[in-house]
Short mmCIF file of C-alpha atoms in Angstrom, two decimals:
data_model
loop_
_atom_site.label_atom_id
_atom_site.label_comp_id
_atom_site.label_asym_id
_atom_site.label_seq_id
_atom_site.Cartn_x
_atom_site.Cartn_y
_atom_site.Cartn_z
CA MET M 1 70.35 94.26 75.79
CA ASP M 2 70.80 97.40 77.93
CA ASN M 3 71.63 97.65 81.61
CA LYS M 4 68.01 98.03 82.70
CA ASN M 5 66.85 95.09 80.64
CA ILE M 6 69.41 92.87 82.29
CA GLU M 7 67.84 93.70 85.63
CA SER M 8 64.33 92.93 84.42
CA ALA M 9 65.50 89.80 82.64
CA VAL M 10 66.91 88.28 85.81
CA VAL M 11 64.68 85.43 86.92
CA GLU M 12 67.12 83.76 89.24
CA LYS M 13 68.68 85.30 92.35
CA PRO M 14 71.25 83.00 93.91
CA ASP M 15 70.93 82.32 97.61
CA GLY M 16 73.38 84.29 99.69
CA GLU M 17 74.09 86.55 96.73
CA GLU M 18 75.87 89.12 98.86
CA SER M 19 78.25 86.64 100.45
CA ALA M 20 80.07 86.26 97.16
CA VAL M 21 80.91 89.93 97.08
CA GLU M 22 80.98 90.91 100.74
CA SER M 23 84.72 90.23 100.87
CA ARG M 24 85.29 93.45 98.94
CA ARG M 25 83.88 95.52 101.76
CA SER M 26 85.62 93.69 104.59
CA PHE M 27 88.93 93.83 102.75
CA VAL M 28 89.05 97.56 102.21
CA VAL M 29 87.69 98.34 105.67
CA ASN M 30 90.34 96.30 107.44
CA ALA M 31 93.11 97.62 105.25
CA GLY M 32 91.90 101.19 105.67
CA LEU M 33 91.96 100.81 109.42
CA ALA M 34 95.57 99.71 109.35
CA ALA M 35 96.82 102.26 106.84
CA GLY M 36 94.73 105.15 108.05
CA GLY M 37 95.62 104.55 111.66
CA ILE M 38 99.31 104.88 110.93
CA ALA M 39 98.76 108.00 108.84
CA ALA M 40 96.69 109.63 111.54
CA LEU M 41 99.28 108.82 114.17
CA GLY M 42 102.11 110.21 112.08
CA ALA M 43 100.24 113.41 111.30
CA GLY M 44 99.23 114.01 114.90
CA LEU M 45 95.58 114.26 114.00
CA GLY M 46 94.52 113.45 117.52
CA SER M 47 95.55 116.87 118.83
CA SER M 48 92.92 119.49 119.48
CA PRO M 49 94.42 122.19 117.19
CA ALA M 50 94.69 119.69 114.33
CA ALA M 51 91.13 118.51 114.88
CA ALA M 52 89.89 122.09 114.89
CA ALA M 53 91.76 122.90 111.68
CA THR M 54 90.33 119.81 110.03
CA ALA M 55 86.80 120.75 110.98
CA SER M 56 87.26 124.28 109.65
CA ARG M 57 88.31 123.06 106.19
CA ALA M 58 85.66 120.37 105.71
CA VAL M 59 83.08 121.23 103.05
CA LYS M 60 79.92 119.15 103.03
CA LYS M 61 77.57 118.94 100.06
CA GLU M 62 74.67 116.70 99.17
CA VAL M 63 75.02 114.99 95.79
CA ASP M 64 72.16 112.85 94.48
CA GLY M 65 70.81 112.42 98.00
CA LYS M 66 74.17 111.44 99.53
CA MET M 67 76.25 113.70 101.75
CA THR M 68 79.82 114.13 100.55
CA THR M 69 82.77 115.93 102.10
CA THR M 70 85.89 117.50 100.61
CA ILE M 71 88.61 119.82 101.82
CA SER M 72 88.04 123.52 101.18
CA LEU M 73 89.57 124.85 97.98
CA ASP M 74 93.09 126.28 98.10
CA TRP M 75 94.84 126.74 94.77
CA ASN M 76 98.20 126.45 96.54
CA GLU M 77 97.35 122.76 96.86
CA VAL M 78 96.83 120.08 94.21
CA TYR M 79 95.59 116.60 95.03
CA TYR M 80 95.78 113.44 92.97
CA THR M 81 93.98 110.11 92.86
CA ASN M 82 94.65 107.01 90.81
CA CYS M 83 93.53 103.42 90.26
CA PRO M 84 95.67 100.29 90.80
CA LEU M 85 96.48 99.89 87.11
CA ILE M 86 99.33 100.60 84.71
CA SER M 87 100.14 104.30 84.77
CA ALA M 88 103.05 106.67 85.29
CA SER M 89 101.23 107.97 88.36
CA ASN M 90 101.52 104.60 90.08
CA VAL M 91 105.25 104.51 89.37
CA ASP M 92 105.59 108.09 90.58
CA GLN M 93 104.32 107.08 94.00
CA GLU M 94 107.84 105.73 94.53
CA LEU M 95 109.79 108.36 92.56
CA GLY M 96 108.04 111.57 93.65
CA TRP M 97 108.96 113.50 90.53
CA THR M 98 105.56 115.14 90.09
CA ASN M 99 105.88 116.48 93.62
CA GLU M 100 109.18 118.05 92.50
CA GLU M 101 107.41 119.86 89.66
CA TYR M 102 104.87 121.34 92.04
CA ALA M 103 107.55 122.28 94.57
CA LYS M 104 109.22 124.38 91.84
CA ILE M 105 106.13 126.58 91.69
CA GLY M 106 105.44 126.59 95.43
CA VAL M 107 102.39 124.29 95.37
CA LYS M 108 101.69 121.42 97.74
CA PHE M 109 100.99 118.08 96.03
CA ALA M 110 99.41 115.18 97.92
CA TYR M 111 97.14 112.13 97.68
CA PHE M 112 93.52 113.21 98.03
CA ARG M 113 92.77 110.76 100.84
CA SER M 114 95.68 112.01 102.90
CA ARG M 115 93.25 114.64 104.12
CA PRO M 116 90.64 113.55 106.69
CA GLU M 117 88.22 116.13 105.31
CA THR M 118 87.98 114.37 101.96
CA ASP M 119 85.94 111.20 101.44
CA TRP M 120 86.32 108.72 98.56
CA TYR M 121 83.80 110.21 96.16
CA PRO M 122 86.06 112.72 94.37
CA HIS M 123 87.69 109.67 92.78
CA TYR M 124 84.34 108.82 91.17
CA ILE M 125 82.47 112.11 90.70
CA HIS M 126 85.39 114.59 90.64
CA ASN M 127 83.67 116.99 93.05
CA GLN M 128 86.97 118.61 94.03
CA GLU M 129 88.24 121.45 91.85
CA ASN M 130 91.97 121.02 92.57
CA LEU M 131 92.02 117.25 91.95
CA ILE M 132 93.74 115.43 89.07
CA ARG M 133 92.72 111.83 88.43
CA PHE M 134 94.70 109.14 86.58
CA GLY M 135 92.72 105.93 86.47
CA GLY M 136 90.12 103.75 84.83
CA LEU M 137 88.13 105.04 81.86
CA PHE M 138 84.48 104.56 82.77
CA PRO M 139 84.11 106.81 85.87
CA PRO M 140 85.54 109.92 84.10
CA ILE M 141 83.22 109.33 81.14
CA HIS M 142 80.32 109.23 83.60
CA VAL M 143 81.54 112.44 85.27
CA HIS M 144 81.92 114.38 82.03
CA ALA M 145 78.58 113.16 80.69
CA ASP M 146 76.38 113.57 83.75
CA TYR M 147 78.10 115.43 86.61
CA ARG M 148 80.44 118.20 85.52
CA ARG M 149 82.79 119.26 82.75
CA THR M 150 86.38 118.06 82.89
CA ARG M 151 89.34 117.98 80.51
CA MET M 152 90.98 114.84 79.15
CA LEU M 153 94.74 115.38 79.43
CA GLY M 154 96.33 112.08 78.45
CA LEU M 155 95.85 108.34 78.00
CA THR M 156 97.86 105.17 78.64
CA HIS M 157 96.69 101.93 77.10
CA VAL M 158 97.68 98.34 77.83
CA PRO M 159 96.92 96.76 74.44
CA TYR M 160 95.77 93.27 75.41
CA GLU M 161 93.59 93.09 78.51
CA GLY M 162 90.15 92.95 76.91
CA GLY M 163 88.74 90.21 79.13
CA CYS M 164 88.23 86.48 79.35
CA MET M 165 85.53 84.00 80.33
CA MET M 166 86.43 81.94 83.39
CA VAL M 167 84.84 78.58 84.24
CA ARG M 168 85.55 75.89 86.83
CA ALA M 169 88.47 73.75 85.69
CA GLY M 170 86.61 70.56 86.60
CA ASP M 171 83.57 71.29 84.44
CA ASP M 172 83.00 69.87 80.97
CA ILE M 173 83.10 73.35 79.43
CA PHE M 174 85.83 74.02 76.88
CA LYS M 175 84.41 76.62 74.51
CA MET M 176 81.85 79.41 74.50
CA SER M 177 79.20 77.32 72.77
CA ASP M 178 79.27 74.99 75.80
CA LEU M 179 77.77 77.87 77.80
CA LYS M 180 74.48 77.86 75.87
CA GLY M 181 71.65 77.80 78.37
CA LYS M 182 74.07 78.23 81.28
CA ARG M 183 74.51 81.01 83.85
CA ILE M 184 77.02 83.85 83.54
CA GLY M 185 77.31 86.07 86.60
CA ILE M 186 77.42 89.87 86.52
CA THR M 187 77.78 92.21 89.50
CA LYS M 188 75.49 95.12 90.29
CA SER M 189 76.49 97.86 92.71
CA ARG M 190 73.75 99.27 94.94
CA ASN M 191 75.78 102.47 95.36
CA THR M 192 73.94 104.83 93.01
CA LEU M 193 76.30 107.78 93.41
CA LYS M 194 79.48 106.20 92.07
CA ASN M 195 79.96 104.71 88.64
CA ASP M 196 79.43 100.93 88.45
CA TRP M 197 82.63 100.51 86.46
CA TRP M 198 83.17 96.80 87.14
CA ARG M 199 79.68 95.92 85.90
CA ILE M 200 80.26 97.96 82.75
CA GLN M 201 83.54 96.15 82.19
CA GLU M 202 81.85 92.77 82.69
CA HIS M 203 78.87 93.66 80.51
CA GLN M 204 80.92 94.98 77.61
CA ALA M 205 83.28 92.00 77.52
CA ILE M 206 80.57 89.36 77.96
CA LEU M 207 78.65 90.74 74.99
CA ALA M 208 81.87 90.92 72.95
CA MET M 209 82.82 87.32 73.72
CA LEU M 210 79.35 86.13 72.80
CA ARG M 211 79.49 88.07 69.55
CA MET M 212 82.90 86.68 68.59
CA ASN M 213 81.42 83.20 68.93
CA ASP M 214 78.22 83.85 66.96
CA MET M 215 76.14 83.95 70.14
CA THR M 216 73.92 86.55 71.79
CA GLU M 217 72.65 87.22 75.30
CA LYS M 218 69.62 85.12 74.40
CA ASP M 219 71.84 82.04 74.37
CA ILE M 220 72.80 82.35 78.04
CA LYS M 221 71.32 83.38 81.40
CA LEU M 222 72.87 86.58 82.72
CA ILE M 223 72.55 86.46 86.51
CA ASP M 224 72.69 89.66 88.58
CA PHE M 225 74.68 89.67 91.82
CA PRO M 226 73.77 92.88 93.67
CA TYR M 227 76.09 93.98 96.48
CA PRO M 228 76.16 97.01 98.84
CA ASP M 229 79.38 98.60 97.54
CA ASP M 230 79.18 100.97 100.48
CA TRP M 231 82.63 100.73 102.04
CA TYR M 232 83.26 104.29 100.85
CA ASP M 233 80.87 105.53 103.57
CA ASP M 234 82.26 103.46 106.45
CA PRO M 235 83.75 105.85 109.05
CA ASP M 236 86.66 103.49 109.59
CA MET M 237 87.60 103.79 105.91
CA LEU M 238 87.68 107.57 106.13
CA THR M 239 90.85 107.73 108.20
CA PRO M 240 93.70 109.34 106.21
CA MET M 241 95.98 107.43 103.85
CA VAL M 242 99.17 109.10 102.68
CA ASN M 243 99.55 106.93 99.60
CA PRO M 244 97.10 104.94 97.44
CA THR M 245 99.15 101.78 97.80
CA TRP M 246 98.92 101.65 101.59
CA TRP M 247 95.83 99.50 101.75
CA GLN M 248 97.21 97.12 99.14
CA LEU M 249 100.50 96.73 100.98
CA LYS M 250 98.72 95.86 104.23
CA ARG M 251 97.13 92.76 102.74
CA ASP M 252 98.03 90.13 100.18
CA HIS M 253 95.94 92.07 97.69
CA LYS M 254 96.70 89.80 94.76
CA ARG M 255 94.98 86.89 96.48
CA ASP M 256 92.24 88.76 98.27
CA LEU M 257 88.76 88.55 96.72
CA ALA M 258 88.09 92.27 97.11
CA PHE M 259 88.33 92.88 93.37
CA ARG M 260 87.16 89.45 92.26
CA PRO M 261 83.65 89.52 93.74
CA LEU M 262 82.14 86.69 91.69
CA GLU M 263 84.93 84.17 92.10
CA THR M 264 83.30 82.61 95.16
CA ALA M 265 79.96 82.35 93.35
CA LEU M 266 81.66 80.50 90.50
CA LEU M 267 83.51 78.07 92.75
CA GLU M 268 80.36 77.41 94.79
CA GLY M 269 78.41 76.53 91.66
CA LYS M 270 76.00 79.49 91.78
CA VAL M 271 77.01 80.41 88.23
CA ASP M 272 78.77 78.55 85.45
CA ALA M 273 81.04 81.33 84.19
CA ILE M 274 82.28 84.81 85.11
CA TYR M 275 84.20 87.61 83.44
CA SER M 276 87.78 88.31 84.39
CA GLN M 277 90.25 90.82 83.00
CA SER M 278 92.79 89.26 80.65
CA ASN M 279 96.22 88.75 82.24
CA VAL M 280 95.28 90.96 85.20
CA PHE M 281 93.33 88.75 87.64
CA GLN M 282 93.22 85.93 85.07
CA HIS M 283 96.69 84.60 85.83
CA ILE M 284 96.09 84.76 89.58
CA GLN M 285 92.85 82.82 89.19
CA GLU M 286 94.31 80.20 86.89
CA ALA M 287 97.28 79.68 89.21
CA THR M 288 94.86 78.20 91.77
CA GLY M 289 94.17 75.29 89.44
CA GLN M 290 90.45 75.78 90.07
CA MET M 291 89.58 78.06 87.16
CA VAL M 292 90.40 78.27 83.48
CA ALA M 293 89.72 80.74 80.68
CA ILE M 294 87.81 79.31 77.73
CA GLU M 295 87.76 82.58 75.79
CA ASP M 296 90.17 85.51 75.82
CA LEU M 297 89.60 88.77 73.97
CA SER M 298 93.27 89.69 74.30
CA ARG M 299 94.11 87.00 71.72
CA TYR M 300 92.16 88.74 68.97
CA PRO M 301 94.02 91.22 66.75
CA ASP M 302 91.03 93.60 66.81
CA TRP M 303 91.98 96.51 69.09
CA ARG M 304 88.31 97.48 69.41
CA LEU M 305 87.89 94.52 71.77
CA GLN M 306 90.44 95.81 74.28
CA VAL M 307 88.45 98.58 76.01
CA ALA M 308 88.37 97.03 79.49
CA ASN M 309 87.94 100.24 81.53
CA ILE M 310 91.04 101.36 79.67
CA PRO M 311 92.83 103.34 78.28
CA ALA M 312 93.72 104.77 81.66
CA ILE M 313 92.81 108.43 81.52
CA ILE M 314 94.07 111.65 83.11
CA THR M 315 91.38 114.24 83.85
CA CYS M 316 91.19 117.57 85.65
CA THR M 317 88.33 119.98 86.21
CA ASP M 318 87.53 122.61 83.62
CA THR M 319 88.05 125.21 86.36
CA MET M 320 91.64 124.13 86.96
CA ALA M 321 92.35 124.02 83.24
CA ASP M 322 90.89 127.47 82.58
CA LYS M 323 92.04 129.39 85.66
CA HIS M 324 95.24 127.58 86.70
CA PRO M 325 96.78 125.96 83.61
CA GLU M 326 100.23 125.98 85.23
CA LEU M 327 98.97 123.40 87.74
CA VAL M 328 97.89 121.09 84.95
CA VAL M 329 101.18 121.52 83.11
CA ALA M 330 103.14 120.68 86.27
CA PHE M 331 101.31 117.37 86.61
CA MET M 332 101.84 116.49 82.97
CA LYS M 333 105.56 117.29 83.26
CA GLY M 334 105.77 114.80 86.09
CA MET M 335 103.94 112.16 84.08
CA ILE M 336 106.19 112.64 81.05
CA ARG M 337 109.34 112.39 83.16
CA VAL M 338 108.15 109.28 84.99
CA GLY M 339 106.80 107.74 81.80
CA ARG M 340 110.12 108.18 80.02
CA TRP M 341 112.01 106.68 82.95
CA SER M 342 109.59 103.75 83.03
CA ASN M 343 110.07 103.12 79.30
CA GLN M 344 113.83 103.03 79.80
CA HIS M 345 113.66 100.89 82.95
CA LYS M 346 110.76 98.52 82.39
CA ARG M 347 111.93 95.96 84.93
CA ALA M 348 112.29 98.58 87.65
CA ALA M 349 108.89 100.02 86.78
CA ALA M 350 107.41 96.51 86.93
CA ALA M 351 108.85 96.01 90.42
CA ILE M 352 107.06 99.18 91.57
CA LEU M 353 103.79 98.43 89.80
CA ASN M 354 103.74 94.87 91.12
CA LYS M 355 103.11 96.29 94.60
CA GLN M 356 99.82 97.76 93.46
CA THR M 357 98.41 95.98 90.44
CA TYR M 358 96.85 92.56 89.90
CA TYR M 359 99.28 90.66 87.76
CA LEU M 360 100.47 87.34 89.17
CA ASP M 361 103.93 88.54 90.19
CA GLU M 362 106.73 90.90 89.20
CA GLU M 363 107.67 88.92 86.08
CA ASP M 364 104.04 88.80 84.99
CA THR M 365 103.83 92.56 85.52
CA TYR M 366 106.90 93.06 83.35
CA GLN M 367 105.40 90.90 80.60
CA GLY M 368 102.24 93.01 80.84
CA ILE M 369 104.01 96.37 80.45
CA LYS M 370 107.04 95.64 78.29
CA HIS M 371 105.30 96.85 75.12
CA VAL M 372 103.35 99.66 76.81
CA ASP M 373 104.28 103.29 76.20
CA MET M 374 104.23 104.69 79.73
CA VAL M 375 104.30 108.30 78.54
CA PRO M 376 100.68 109.49 78.35
CA ASN M 377 99.44 110.54 74.93
CA LEU M 378 96.29 111.48 73.06
CA SER M 379 96.85 109.31 69.99
CA ALA M 380 94.08 108.82 67.44
CA GLN M 381 93.79 105.12 68.31
CA ASN M 382 93.56 105.74 72.04
CA MET M 383 90.94 108.42 71.44
CA ALA M 384 88.97 105.98 69.30
CA MET M 385 88.95 103.49 72.18
CA VAL M 386 87.66 106.17 74.55
CA ASN M 387 84.85 106.75 72.08
CA ILE M 388 84.05 103.01 72.03
CA GLY M 389 83.76 102.99 75.81
CA LYS M 390 81.61 106.12 75.85
CA ASN M 391 79.28 104.82 73.16
CA PHE M 392 78.80 101.51 74.98
CA MET M 393 77.92 103.31 78.20
CA LEU M 394 75.42 105.54 76.40
CA LYS M 395 73.81 102.69 74.46
CA HIS M 396 73.31 100.53 77.55
CA GLY M 397 72.11 103.25 79.92
CA TYR M 398 75.23 103.75 82.04
CA ILE M 399 75.31 107.47 81.17
CA LYS M 400 72.44 109.80 80.33
CA ASN M 401 74.13 112.39 78.13
CA ASP M 402 76.31 112.16 75.06
CA PHE M 403 79.38 114.30 74.31
CA ASP M 404 82.13 114.71 71.72
CA VAL M 405 85.30 112.88 72.81
CA ASN M 406 87.48 115.02 70.51
CA LYS M 407 86.23 118.20 72.18
CA TRP M 408 86.86 116.64 75.60
CA ALA M 409 90.57 116.28 74.82
CA ALA M 410 92.92 119.10 75.82
CA PRO M 411 96.26 118.32 74.10
CA GLU M 412 97.69 121.77 74.77
CA PHE M 413 98.71 120.84 78.32
CA LEU M 414 100.69 117.78 77.25
CA ALA M 415 102.31 119.83 74.49
CA GLN M 416 103.24 122.66 76.85
CA ALA M 417 104.65 120.22 79.40
CA GLY M 418 106.82 118.60 76.73
CA LYS M 419 107.99 122.02 75.52
CA GLU M 420 108.98 123.14 79.02
CA LEU M 421 110.87 119.91 79.70
CA LEU M 422 112.76 120.30 76.43
CA GLU M 423 113.67 123.89 77.24
CA SER M 424 114.84 122.84 80.68
CA THR M 425 117.03 120.11 79.17
CA ILE M 426 118.59 122.61 76.75
CA GLU M 427 119.37 125.01 79.58
CA MET M 428 121.01 122.25 81.60
CA LYS M 429 123.15 121.33 78.63
CA LYS M 430 124.27 124.94 78.29
CA LEU M 431 125.43 124.92 81.89
CA GLU M 432 127.56 121.81 81.49
CA LYS M 433 131.29 122.48 81.76
CA ILE M 434 133.04 122.72 78.41
CA PRO M 435 136.21 120.57 78.41
CA THR M 436 139.47 122.62 78.49
CA MET M 437 143.16 121.99 78.98
CA GLN M 438 142.76 122.94 82.63
CA GLY M 439 141.44 120.67 85.34
CA ARG M 440 142.40 118.06 87.86
CA VAL M 441 144.71 115.22 86.95
CA GLY M 442 142.93 111.87 86.56
#
């Protein structure tokens, strides 16, 4: 069943359908106000000269009927964006090593939303030439298929987060076959510009769990829950944020329903089951004692079942790659350095990532990453998982155009970054003092 058929197959619209997901909007708006207000105050954006400079660099463009804004292009600047998942970029927010790599070549490096001229949409449609994104898989696939050409620079995969089926703990439902004839909720964003990545994640995992239990979508009722998903356009959310973790640190993000939009619908009895990401979200939900997973894709040995908007993917524009390869290499050098440090200091990395991601706590975060290679790669297995995600999106109508994943990959930047780091290490070793008979006592 494709995405459109799910819509036409819906015969039941729960009362108050938006209330179950409205918390997402209120959460990010309130957090944005707090974080952005501090950033604006610190940057002195209220002054007339600053306001005039901001206005002069704002570039507005209509995309699919929606007005978007970005900062004007300056190749002496590189901006980044990431998702709250496991990546070297999220660790680097504390270390700042990628910023060091750009400083070496005289380039400014900053979070894309630190600029008031730039709205949220570059994170989803990559409409900013000097932006590098490290985040979930589905939006970049959508961009490369239907919006513009990009380059895939690296991947980081968390092996076992495929997804699970959550039900109310008090219900007499213990296995997937108990859901026959029952209602499984699925979200549907009304924001047509951005990629509906959470719905894709839900859809893919629900079908996989049904299949692994010899069931099909005909055995259950898939219930749409449309929601506005328009917080990106709220003026209050467009105040600057110097770091992507600011809004998470302003609220108890692990227990806020912003990224668990169907949890309320489940607990209120509007549906009988919902998708949740394995380990991430799942452990938080189960800790309430109100919900339990009756199926978990992460327990299967089949790695093809683990494409839950991951592997996390690094992408840049084709323009940056072709005209300014040194900017791409600088970013990848930072990611390699941070990834290596994270591999050597998994507990420290977990402490940093716990501030941003959706594991239960720091120990749960450590358990989630202890077997993860934090250095981005373009391994054959990771590439195969990207292809699985792309093919699912194409088959079910989430993208219009097909493309070759192998041709999307640009391994030369990762290779060059590794080469330059090795050369730098060799030079540093050459400069180390050779022991002699001379020197201080002691």
